[in-house]
PDB file of C-alpha atoms in Angstrom:
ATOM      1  CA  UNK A 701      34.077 -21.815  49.089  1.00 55.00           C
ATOM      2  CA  UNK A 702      33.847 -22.911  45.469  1.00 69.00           C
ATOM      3  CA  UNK A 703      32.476 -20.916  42.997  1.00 78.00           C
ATOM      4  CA  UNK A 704      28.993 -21.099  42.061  1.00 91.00           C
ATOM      5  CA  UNK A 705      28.158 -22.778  38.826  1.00 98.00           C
ATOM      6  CA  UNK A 706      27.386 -20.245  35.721  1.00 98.00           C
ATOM      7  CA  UNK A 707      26.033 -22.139  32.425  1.00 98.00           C
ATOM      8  CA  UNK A 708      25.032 -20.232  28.998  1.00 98.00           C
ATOM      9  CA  UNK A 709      22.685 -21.534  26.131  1.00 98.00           C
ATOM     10  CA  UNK A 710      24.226 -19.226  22.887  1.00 98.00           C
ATOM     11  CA  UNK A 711      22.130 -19.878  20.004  1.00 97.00           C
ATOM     12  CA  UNK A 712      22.956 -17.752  16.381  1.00 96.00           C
ATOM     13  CA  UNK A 713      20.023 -15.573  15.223  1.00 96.00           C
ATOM     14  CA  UNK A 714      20.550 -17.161  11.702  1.00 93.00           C
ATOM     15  CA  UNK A 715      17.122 -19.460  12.085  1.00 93.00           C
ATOM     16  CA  UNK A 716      14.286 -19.962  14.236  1.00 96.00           C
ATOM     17  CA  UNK A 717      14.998 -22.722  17.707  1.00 96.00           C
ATOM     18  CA  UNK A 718      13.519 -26.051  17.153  1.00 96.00           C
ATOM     19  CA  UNK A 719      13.513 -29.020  19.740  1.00 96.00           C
ATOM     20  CA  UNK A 720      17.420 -29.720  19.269  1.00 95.00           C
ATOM     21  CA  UNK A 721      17.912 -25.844  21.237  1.00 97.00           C
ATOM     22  CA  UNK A 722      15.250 -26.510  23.346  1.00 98.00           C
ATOM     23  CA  UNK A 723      16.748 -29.744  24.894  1.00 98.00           C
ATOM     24  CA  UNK A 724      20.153 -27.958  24.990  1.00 98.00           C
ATOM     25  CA  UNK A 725      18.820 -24.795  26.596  1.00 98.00           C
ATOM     26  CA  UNK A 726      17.000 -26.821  29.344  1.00 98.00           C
ATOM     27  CA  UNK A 727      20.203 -28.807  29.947  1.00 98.00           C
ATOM     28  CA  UNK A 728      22.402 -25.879  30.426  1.00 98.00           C
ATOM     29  CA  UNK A 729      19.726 -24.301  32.243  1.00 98.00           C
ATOM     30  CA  UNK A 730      19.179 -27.729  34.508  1.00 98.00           C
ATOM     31  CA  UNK A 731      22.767 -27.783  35.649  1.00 98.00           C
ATOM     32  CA  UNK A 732      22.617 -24.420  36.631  1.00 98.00           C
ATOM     33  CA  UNK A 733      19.560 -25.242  39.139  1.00 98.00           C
ATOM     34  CA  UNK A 734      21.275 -28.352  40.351  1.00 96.00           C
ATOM     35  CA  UNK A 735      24.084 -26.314  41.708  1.00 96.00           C
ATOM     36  CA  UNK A 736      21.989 -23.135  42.907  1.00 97.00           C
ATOM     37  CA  UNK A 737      24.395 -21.428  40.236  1.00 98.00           C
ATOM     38  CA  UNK A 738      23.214 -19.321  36.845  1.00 98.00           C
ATOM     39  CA  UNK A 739      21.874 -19.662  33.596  1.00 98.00           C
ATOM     40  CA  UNK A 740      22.709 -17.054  30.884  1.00 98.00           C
ATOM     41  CA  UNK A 741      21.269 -16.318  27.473  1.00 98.00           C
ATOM     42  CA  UNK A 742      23.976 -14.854  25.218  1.00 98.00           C
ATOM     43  CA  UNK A 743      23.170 -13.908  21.368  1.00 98.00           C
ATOM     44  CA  UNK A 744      25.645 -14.989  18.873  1.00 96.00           C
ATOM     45  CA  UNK A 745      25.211 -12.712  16.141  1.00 95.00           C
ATOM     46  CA  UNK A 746      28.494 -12.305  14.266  1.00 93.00           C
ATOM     47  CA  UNK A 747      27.398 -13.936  11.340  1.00 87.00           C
ATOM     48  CA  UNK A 748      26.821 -11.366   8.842  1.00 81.00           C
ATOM     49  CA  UNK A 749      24.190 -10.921   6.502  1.00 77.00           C
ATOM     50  CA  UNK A 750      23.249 -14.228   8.047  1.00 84.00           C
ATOM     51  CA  UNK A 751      22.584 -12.668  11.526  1.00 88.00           C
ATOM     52  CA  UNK A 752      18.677 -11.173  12.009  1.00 93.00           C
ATOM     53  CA  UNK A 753      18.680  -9.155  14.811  1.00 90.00           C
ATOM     54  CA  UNK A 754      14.615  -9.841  14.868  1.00 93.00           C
ATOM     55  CA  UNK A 755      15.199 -13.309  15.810  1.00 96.00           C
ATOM     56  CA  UNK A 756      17.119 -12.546  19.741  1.00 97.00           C
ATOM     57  CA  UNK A 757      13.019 -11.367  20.859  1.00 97.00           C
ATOM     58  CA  UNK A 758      11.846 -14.744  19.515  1.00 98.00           C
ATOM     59  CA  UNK A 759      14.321 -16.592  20.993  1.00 98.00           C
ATOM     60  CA  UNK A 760      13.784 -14.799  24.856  1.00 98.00           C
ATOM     61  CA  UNK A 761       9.912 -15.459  24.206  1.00 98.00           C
ATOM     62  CA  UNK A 762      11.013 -19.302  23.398  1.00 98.00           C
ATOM     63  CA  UNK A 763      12.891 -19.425  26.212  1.00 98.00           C
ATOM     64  CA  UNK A 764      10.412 -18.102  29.275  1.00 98.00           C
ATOM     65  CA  UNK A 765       7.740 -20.229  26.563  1.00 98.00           C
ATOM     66  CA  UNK A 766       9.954 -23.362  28.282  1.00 98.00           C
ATOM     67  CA  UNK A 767       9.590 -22.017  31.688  1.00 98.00           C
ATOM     68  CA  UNK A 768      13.429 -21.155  31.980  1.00 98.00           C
ATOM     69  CA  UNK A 769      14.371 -18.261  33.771  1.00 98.00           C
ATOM     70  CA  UNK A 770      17.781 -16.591  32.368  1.00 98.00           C
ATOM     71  CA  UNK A 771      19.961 -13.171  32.309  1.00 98.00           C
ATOM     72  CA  UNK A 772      21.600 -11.879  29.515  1.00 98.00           C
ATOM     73  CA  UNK A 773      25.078 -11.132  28.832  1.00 98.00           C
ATOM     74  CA  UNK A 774      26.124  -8.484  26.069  1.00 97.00           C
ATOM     75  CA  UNK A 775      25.835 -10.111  22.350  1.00 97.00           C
ATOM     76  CA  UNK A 776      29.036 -11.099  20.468  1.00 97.00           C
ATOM     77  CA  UNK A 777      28.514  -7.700  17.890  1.00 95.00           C
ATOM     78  CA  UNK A 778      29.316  -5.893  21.571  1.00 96.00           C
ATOM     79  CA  UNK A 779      32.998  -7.808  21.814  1.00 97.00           C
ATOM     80  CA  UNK A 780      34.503  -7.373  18.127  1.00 96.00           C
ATOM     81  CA  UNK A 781      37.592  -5.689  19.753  1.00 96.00           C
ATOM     82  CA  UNK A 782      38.323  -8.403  22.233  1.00 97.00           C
ATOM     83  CA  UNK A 783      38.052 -10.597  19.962  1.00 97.00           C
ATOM     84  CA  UNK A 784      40.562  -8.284  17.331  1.00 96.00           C
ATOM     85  CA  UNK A 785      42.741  -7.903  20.482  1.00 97.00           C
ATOM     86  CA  UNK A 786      43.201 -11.612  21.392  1.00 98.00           C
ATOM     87  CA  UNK A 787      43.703 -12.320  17.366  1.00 97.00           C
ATOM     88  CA  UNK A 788      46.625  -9.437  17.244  1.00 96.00           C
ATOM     89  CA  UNK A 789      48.272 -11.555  20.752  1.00 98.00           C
ATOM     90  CA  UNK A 790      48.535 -14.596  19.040  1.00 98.00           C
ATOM     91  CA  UNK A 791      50.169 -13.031  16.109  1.00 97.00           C
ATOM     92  CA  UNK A 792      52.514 -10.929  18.108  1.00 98.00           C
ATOM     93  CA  UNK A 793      53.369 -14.684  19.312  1.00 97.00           C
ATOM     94  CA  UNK A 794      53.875 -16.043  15.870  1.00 97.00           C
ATOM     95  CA  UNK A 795      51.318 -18.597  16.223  1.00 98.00           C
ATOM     96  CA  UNK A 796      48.468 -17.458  13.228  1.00 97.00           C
ATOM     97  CA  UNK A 797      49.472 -16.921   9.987  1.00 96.00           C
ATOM     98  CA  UNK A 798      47.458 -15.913   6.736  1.00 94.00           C
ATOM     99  CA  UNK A 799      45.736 -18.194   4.500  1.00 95.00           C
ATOM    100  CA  UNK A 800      44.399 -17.480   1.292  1.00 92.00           C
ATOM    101  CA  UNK A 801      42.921 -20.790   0.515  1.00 92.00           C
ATOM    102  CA  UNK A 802      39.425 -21.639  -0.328  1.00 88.00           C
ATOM    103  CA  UNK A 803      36.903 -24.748   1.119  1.00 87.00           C
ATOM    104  CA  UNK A 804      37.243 -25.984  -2.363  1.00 92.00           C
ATOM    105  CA  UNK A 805      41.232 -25.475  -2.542  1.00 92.00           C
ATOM    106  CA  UNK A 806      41.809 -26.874   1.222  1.00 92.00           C
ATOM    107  CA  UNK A 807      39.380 -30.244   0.364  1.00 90.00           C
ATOM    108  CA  UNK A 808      41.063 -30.949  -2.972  1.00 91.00           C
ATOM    109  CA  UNK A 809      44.454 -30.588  -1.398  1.00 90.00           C
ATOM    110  CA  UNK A 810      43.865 -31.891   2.168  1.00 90.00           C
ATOM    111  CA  UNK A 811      45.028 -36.289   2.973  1.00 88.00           C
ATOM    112  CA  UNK A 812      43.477 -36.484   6.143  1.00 89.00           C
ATOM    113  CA  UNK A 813      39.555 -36.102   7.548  1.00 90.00           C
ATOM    114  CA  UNK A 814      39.323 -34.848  10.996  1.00 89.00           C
ATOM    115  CA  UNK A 815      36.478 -34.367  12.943  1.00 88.00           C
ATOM    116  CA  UNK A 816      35.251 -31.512  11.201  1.00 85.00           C
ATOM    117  CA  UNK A 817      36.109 -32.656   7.642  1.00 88.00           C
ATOM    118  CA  UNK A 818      39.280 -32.339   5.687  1.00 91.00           C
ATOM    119  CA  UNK A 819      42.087 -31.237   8.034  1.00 94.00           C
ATOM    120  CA  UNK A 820      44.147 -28.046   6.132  1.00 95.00           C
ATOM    121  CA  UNK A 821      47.147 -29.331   4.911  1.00 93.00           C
ATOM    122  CA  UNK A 822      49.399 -25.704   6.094  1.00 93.00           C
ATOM    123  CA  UNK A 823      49.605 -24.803   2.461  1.00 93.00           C
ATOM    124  CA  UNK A 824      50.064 -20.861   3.123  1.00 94.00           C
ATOM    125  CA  UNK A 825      52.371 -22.604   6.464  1.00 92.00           C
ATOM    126  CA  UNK A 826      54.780 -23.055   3.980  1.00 89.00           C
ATOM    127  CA  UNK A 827      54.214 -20.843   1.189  1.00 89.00           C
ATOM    128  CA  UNK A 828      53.137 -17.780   2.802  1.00 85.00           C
ATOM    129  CA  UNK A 829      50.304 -15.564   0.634  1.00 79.00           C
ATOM    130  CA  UNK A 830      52.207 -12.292  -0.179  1.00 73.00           C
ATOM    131  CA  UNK A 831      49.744  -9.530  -0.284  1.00 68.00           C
ATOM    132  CA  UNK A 832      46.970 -11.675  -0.230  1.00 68.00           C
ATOM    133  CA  UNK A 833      43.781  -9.501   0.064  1.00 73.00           C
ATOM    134  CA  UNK A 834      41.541 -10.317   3.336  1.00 81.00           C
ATOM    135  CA  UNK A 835      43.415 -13.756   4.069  1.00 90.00           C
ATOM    136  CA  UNK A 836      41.785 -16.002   7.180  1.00 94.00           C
ATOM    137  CA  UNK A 837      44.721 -16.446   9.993  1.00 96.00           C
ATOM    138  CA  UNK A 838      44.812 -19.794  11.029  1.00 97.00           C
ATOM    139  CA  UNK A 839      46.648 -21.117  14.300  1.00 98.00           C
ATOM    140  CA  UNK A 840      49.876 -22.859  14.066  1.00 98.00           C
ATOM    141  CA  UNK A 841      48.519 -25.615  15.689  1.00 98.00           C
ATOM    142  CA  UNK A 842      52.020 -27.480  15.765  1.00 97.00           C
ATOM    143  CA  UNK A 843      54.060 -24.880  17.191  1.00 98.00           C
ATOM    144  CA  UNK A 844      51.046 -23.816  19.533  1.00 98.00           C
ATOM    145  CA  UNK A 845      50.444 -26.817  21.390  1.00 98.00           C
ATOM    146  CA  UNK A 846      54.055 -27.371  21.751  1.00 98.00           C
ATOM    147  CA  UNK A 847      54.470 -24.057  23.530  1.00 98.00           C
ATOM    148  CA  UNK A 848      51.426 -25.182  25.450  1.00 98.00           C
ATOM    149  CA  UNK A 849      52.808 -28.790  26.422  1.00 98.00           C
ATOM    150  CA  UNK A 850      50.360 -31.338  27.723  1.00 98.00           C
ATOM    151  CA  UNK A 851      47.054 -30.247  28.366  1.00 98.00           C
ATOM    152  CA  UNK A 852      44.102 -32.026  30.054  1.00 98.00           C
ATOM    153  CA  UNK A 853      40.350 -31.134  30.614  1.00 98.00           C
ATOM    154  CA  UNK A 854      37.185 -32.678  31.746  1.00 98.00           C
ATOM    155  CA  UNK A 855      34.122 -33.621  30.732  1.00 97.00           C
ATOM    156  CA  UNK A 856      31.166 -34.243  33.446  1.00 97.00           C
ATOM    157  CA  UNK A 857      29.671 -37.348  31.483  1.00 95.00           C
ATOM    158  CA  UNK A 858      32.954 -38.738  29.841  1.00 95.00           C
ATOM    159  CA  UNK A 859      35.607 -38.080  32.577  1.00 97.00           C
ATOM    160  CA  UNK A 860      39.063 -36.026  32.084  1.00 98.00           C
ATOM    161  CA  UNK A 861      40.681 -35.972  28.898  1.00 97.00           C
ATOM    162  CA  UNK A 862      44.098 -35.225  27.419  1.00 98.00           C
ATOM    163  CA  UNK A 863      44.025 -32.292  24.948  1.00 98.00           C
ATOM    164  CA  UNK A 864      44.626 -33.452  21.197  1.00 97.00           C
ATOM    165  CA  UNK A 865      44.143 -30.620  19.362  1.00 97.00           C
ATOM    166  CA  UNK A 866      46.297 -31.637  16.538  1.00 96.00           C
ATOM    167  CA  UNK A 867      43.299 -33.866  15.448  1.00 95.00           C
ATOM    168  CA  UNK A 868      41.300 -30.771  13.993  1.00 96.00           C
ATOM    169  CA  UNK A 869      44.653 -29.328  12.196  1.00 96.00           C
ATOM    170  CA  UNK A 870      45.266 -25.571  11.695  1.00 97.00           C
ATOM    171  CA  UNK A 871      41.659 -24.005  12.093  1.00 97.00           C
ATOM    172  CA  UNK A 872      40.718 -20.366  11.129  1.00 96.00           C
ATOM    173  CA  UNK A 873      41.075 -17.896  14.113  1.00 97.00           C
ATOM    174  CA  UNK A 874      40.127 -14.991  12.385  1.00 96.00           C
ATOM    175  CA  UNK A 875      37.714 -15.139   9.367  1.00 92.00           C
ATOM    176  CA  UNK A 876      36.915 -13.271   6.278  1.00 84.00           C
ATOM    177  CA  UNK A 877      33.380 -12.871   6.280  1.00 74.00           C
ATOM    178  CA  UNK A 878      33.213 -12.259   9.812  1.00 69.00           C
ATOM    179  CA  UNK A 879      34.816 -10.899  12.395  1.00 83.00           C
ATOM    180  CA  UNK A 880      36.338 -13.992  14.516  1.00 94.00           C
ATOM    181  CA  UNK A 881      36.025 -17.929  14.208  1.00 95.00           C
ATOM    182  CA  UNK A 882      33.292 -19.978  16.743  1.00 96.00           C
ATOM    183  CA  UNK A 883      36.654 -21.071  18.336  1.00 97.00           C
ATOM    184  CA  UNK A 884      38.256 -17.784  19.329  1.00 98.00           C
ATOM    185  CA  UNK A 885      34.877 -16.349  19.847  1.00 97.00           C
ATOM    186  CA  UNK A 886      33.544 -18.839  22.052  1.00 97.00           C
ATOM    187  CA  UNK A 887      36.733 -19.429  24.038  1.00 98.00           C
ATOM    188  CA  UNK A 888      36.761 -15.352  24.789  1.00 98.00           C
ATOM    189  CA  UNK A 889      33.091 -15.066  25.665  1.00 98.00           C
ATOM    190  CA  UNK A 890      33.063 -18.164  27.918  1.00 98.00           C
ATOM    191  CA  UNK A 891      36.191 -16.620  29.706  1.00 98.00           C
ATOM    192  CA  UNK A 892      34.423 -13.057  30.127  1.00 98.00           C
ATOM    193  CA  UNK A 893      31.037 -14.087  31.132  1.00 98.00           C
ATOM    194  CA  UNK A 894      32.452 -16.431  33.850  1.00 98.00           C
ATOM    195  CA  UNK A 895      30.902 -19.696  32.542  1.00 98.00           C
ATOM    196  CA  UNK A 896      32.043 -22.381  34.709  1.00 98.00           C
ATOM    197  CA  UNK A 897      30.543 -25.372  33.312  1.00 98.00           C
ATOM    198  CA  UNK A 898      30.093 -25.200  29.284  1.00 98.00           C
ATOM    199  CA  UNK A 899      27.368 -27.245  28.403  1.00 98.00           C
ATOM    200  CA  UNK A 900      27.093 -28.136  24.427  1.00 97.00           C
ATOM    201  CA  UNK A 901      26.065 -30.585  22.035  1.00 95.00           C
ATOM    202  CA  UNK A 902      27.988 -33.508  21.839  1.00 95.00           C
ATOM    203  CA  UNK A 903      28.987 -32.573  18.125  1.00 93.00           C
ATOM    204  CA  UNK A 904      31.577 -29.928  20.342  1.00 95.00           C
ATOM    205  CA  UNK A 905      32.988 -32.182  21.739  1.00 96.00           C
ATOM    206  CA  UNK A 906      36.541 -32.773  19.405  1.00 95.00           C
ATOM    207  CA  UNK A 907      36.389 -28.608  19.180  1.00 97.00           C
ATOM    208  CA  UNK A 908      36.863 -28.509  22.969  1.00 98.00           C
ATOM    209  CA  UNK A 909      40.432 -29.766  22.509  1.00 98.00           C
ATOM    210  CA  UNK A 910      41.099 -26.607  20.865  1.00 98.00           C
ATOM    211  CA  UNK A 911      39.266 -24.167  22.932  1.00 98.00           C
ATOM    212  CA  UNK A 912      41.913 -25.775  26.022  1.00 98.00           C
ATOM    213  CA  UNK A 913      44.674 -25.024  23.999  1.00 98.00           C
ATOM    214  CA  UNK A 914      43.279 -21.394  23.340  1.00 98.00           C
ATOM    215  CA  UNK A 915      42.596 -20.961  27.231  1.00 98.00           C
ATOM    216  CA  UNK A 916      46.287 -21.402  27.452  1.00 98.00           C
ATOM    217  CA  UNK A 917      47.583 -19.103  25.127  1.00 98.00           C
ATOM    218  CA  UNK A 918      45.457 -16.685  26.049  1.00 98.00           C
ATOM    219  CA  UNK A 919      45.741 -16.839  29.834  1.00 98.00           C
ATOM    220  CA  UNK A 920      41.831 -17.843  30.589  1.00 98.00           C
ATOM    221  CA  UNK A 921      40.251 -19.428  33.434  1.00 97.00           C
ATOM    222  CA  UNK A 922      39.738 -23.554  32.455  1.00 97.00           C
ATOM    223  CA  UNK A 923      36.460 -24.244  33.361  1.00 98.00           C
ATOM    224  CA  UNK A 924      34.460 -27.885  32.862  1.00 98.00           C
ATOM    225  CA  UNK A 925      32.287 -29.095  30.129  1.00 98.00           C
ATOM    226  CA  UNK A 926      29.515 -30.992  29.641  1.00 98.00           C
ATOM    227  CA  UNK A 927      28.710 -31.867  25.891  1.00 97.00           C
ATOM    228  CA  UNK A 928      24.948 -33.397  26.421  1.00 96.00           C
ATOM    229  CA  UNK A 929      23.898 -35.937  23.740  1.00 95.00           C
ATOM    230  CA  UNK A 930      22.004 -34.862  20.570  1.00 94.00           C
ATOM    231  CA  UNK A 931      18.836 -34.680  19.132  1.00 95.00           C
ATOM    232  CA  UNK A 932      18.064 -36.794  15.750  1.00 92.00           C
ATOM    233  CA  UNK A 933      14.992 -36.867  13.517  1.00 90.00           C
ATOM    234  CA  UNK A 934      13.992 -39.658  11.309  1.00 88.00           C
ATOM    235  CA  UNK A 935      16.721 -39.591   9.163  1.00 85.00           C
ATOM    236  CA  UNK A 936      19.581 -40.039  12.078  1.00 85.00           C
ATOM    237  CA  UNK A 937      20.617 -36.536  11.259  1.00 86.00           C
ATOM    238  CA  UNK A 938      20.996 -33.516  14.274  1.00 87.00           C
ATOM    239  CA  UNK A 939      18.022 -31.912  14.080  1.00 87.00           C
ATOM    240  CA  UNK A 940      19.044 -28.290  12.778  1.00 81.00           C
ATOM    241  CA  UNK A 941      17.797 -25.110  11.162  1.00 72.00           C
ATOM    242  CA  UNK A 942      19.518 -25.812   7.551  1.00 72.00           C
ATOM    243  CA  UNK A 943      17.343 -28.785   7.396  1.00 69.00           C
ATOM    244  CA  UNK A 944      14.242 -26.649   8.346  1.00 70.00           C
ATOM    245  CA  UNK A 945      13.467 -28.920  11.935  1.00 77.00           C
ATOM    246  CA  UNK A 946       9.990 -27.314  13.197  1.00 85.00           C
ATOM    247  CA  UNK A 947      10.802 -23.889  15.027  1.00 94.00           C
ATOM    248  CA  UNK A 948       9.523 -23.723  19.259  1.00 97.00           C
ATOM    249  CA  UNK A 949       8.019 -20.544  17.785  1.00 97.00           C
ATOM    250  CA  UNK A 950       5.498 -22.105  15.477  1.00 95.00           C
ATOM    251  CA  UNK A 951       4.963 -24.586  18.316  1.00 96.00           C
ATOM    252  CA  UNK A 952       4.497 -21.652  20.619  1.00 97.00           C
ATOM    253  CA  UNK A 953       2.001 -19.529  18.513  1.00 96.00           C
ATOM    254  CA  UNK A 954      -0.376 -23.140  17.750  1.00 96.00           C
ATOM    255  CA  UNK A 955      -0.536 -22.824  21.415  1.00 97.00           C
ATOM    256  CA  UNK A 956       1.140 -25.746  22.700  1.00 97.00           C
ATOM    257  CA  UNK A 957       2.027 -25.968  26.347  1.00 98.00           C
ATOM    258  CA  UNK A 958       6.147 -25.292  26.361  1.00 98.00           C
ATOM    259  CA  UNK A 959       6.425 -26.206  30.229  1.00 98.00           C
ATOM    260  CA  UNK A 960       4.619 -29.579  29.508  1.00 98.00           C
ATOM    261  CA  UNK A 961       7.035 -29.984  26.684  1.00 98.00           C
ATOM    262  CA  UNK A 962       9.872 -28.870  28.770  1.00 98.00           C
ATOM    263  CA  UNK A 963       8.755 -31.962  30.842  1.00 98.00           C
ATOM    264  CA  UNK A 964       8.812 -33.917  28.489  1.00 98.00           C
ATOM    265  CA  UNK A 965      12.446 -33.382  27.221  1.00 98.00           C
ATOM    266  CA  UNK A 966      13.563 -33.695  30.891  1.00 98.00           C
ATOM    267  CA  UNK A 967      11.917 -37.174  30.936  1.00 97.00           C
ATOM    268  CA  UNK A 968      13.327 -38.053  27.373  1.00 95.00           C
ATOM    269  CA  UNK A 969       9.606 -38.256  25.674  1.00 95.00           C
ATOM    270  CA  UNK A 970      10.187 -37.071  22.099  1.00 94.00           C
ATOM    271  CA  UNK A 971       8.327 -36.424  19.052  1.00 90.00           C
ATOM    272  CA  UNK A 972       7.954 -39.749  16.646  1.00 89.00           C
ATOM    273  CA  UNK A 973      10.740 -40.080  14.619  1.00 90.00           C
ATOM    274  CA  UNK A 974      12.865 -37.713  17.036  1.00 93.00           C
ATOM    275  CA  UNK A 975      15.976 -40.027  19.080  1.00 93.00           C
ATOM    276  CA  UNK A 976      18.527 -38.955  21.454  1.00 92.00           C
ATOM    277  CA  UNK A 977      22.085 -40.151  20.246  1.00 89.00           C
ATOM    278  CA  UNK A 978      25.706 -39.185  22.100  1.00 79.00           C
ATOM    279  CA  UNK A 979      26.629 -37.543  18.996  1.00 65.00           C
ATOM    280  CA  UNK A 980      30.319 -37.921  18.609  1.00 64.00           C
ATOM    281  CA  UNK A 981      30.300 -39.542  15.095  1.00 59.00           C
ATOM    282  CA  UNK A 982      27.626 -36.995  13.440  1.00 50.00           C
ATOM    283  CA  UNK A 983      28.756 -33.630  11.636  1.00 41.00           C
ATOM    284  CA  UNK A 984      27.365 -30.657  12.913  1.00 40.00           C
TER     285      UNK A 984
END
């Protein structure tokens, strides 16, 4: 007997949900349903000064707002020490090493764009930052994925896929201003929460390669993703918090009907100006 289907929406409490999380939420939640499987709500709040602890109740009232039914797993401020732990493995395996570059210093320096923006060119790599004060460890992402060898995984709407994780470069595993990167955090939670089926935007979708590679090193269950396509506003832009897209909660407190525009999601019916686009060529 296979086992059943467990999906997660994981928003950060940095900014109120707007119709973007909403769509995501529902799809996670919808391929949970489909399967007779399990939908769970986990809180991503290792973002510092950025995180607002107010903003988890808002997002549980958006939520049953939407008509979605959900449990909730422990928030990532609960799992700083798994998180420490699997950072301190991948040292003890010579595959992170400390960085003491900044955004400007790694953009100025950097000859190649990945998806994510300039790929780091392993300046500390070779000229490692003696004493360096709170450095970011970044994965060797060379010497990791050949340890690894090939890797595959799949995607429900694109089909299977051959892990390049060399196209992101060495990323941050463990940062300075908080306690681990969206890629060792996420990878880790996923594992522990037994997510099956990780359904994300479809701005994810080049970060997957590394989260495979990850799995590997760190001896984690491989589950299957599904990176839904993307909600735009007028400008052709994800709609997102930074660019202050109208919050559910507003929505919810006007008193408009958040089953009805659950529906209306489902049956791709959006807001003028608001498009649905696969996503794969926007920035986050």
């Amino acid at each position: 007997m296979s086992a059943p289907t467990v999906t997660r929406f994981a928003p950060s409490p940095n900014g109120s949900l707007h119709l973007g999380h909403a769509y995501a939420a529902i799809a996670a939640h919808d391929r949970a349903a489909r399967d007779g499987g399990r939908f769970l709500l986990r809180i991503e709040d290792i973002d510092g000064a950025r995180s607002r602890p107010e903003l988890a109740d808002e997002f549980r009232e958006d939520l049953h707002w939407l008509g979605l039914t959900f449990e909730e797993v422990p928030p990532q401020s609960t799992r700083i020490e798994r998180y420490r732990e699997a950072a301190q493995n991948l040292r003890a395996m010579g595959l992170i090493y400390p960085c003491r570059c900044t955004r400007a210093e790694v953009a100025a320096a950097a000859t190649l764009q990945g998806p994510d923006g300039p790929i780091y060119p392993g300046t500390c790599l070779r000229n490692p930052p003696l004493g360096s004060p709170d450095p970011v460890w970044r994965l060797d992402v060379e010497q990791a994925a050949e340890l690894a060898g090939p890797l595959t995984w799949f995607d429900e709407l694109r089909g299977p896929q051959s892990a390049r994780p060399a196209m992101l470069g060495d990323v941050v595993i463990w940062r300075r201003d908080a306690p681990a990167s969206y890629h060792l955090a996420a990878t880790l939670d996923d594992a522990e929460d037994g997510v099956t089926v990780v359904t994300r935007g479809a701005d994810l979708f080049a970060a997957t390669h590394i989260h495979r590679l990850l799995q590997f090193l760190l001896g984690l269950p491989e589950p299957r993703w599904h990176h839904h396509p993307l909600l735009t506003g007028p400008d052709g832009c994800k709609l997102a918090k930074r660019r202050h897209a109208p919050s559910l909660a507003d929505r919810r407190r006007a008193g408009e009907d958040g089953t009805a525009l659950a529906a209306a999601l489902r049956a791709t019916r959006f807001d003028s100006g608001i498009s649905l686009h696969e996503g794969l060529d926007l920035l986050p």
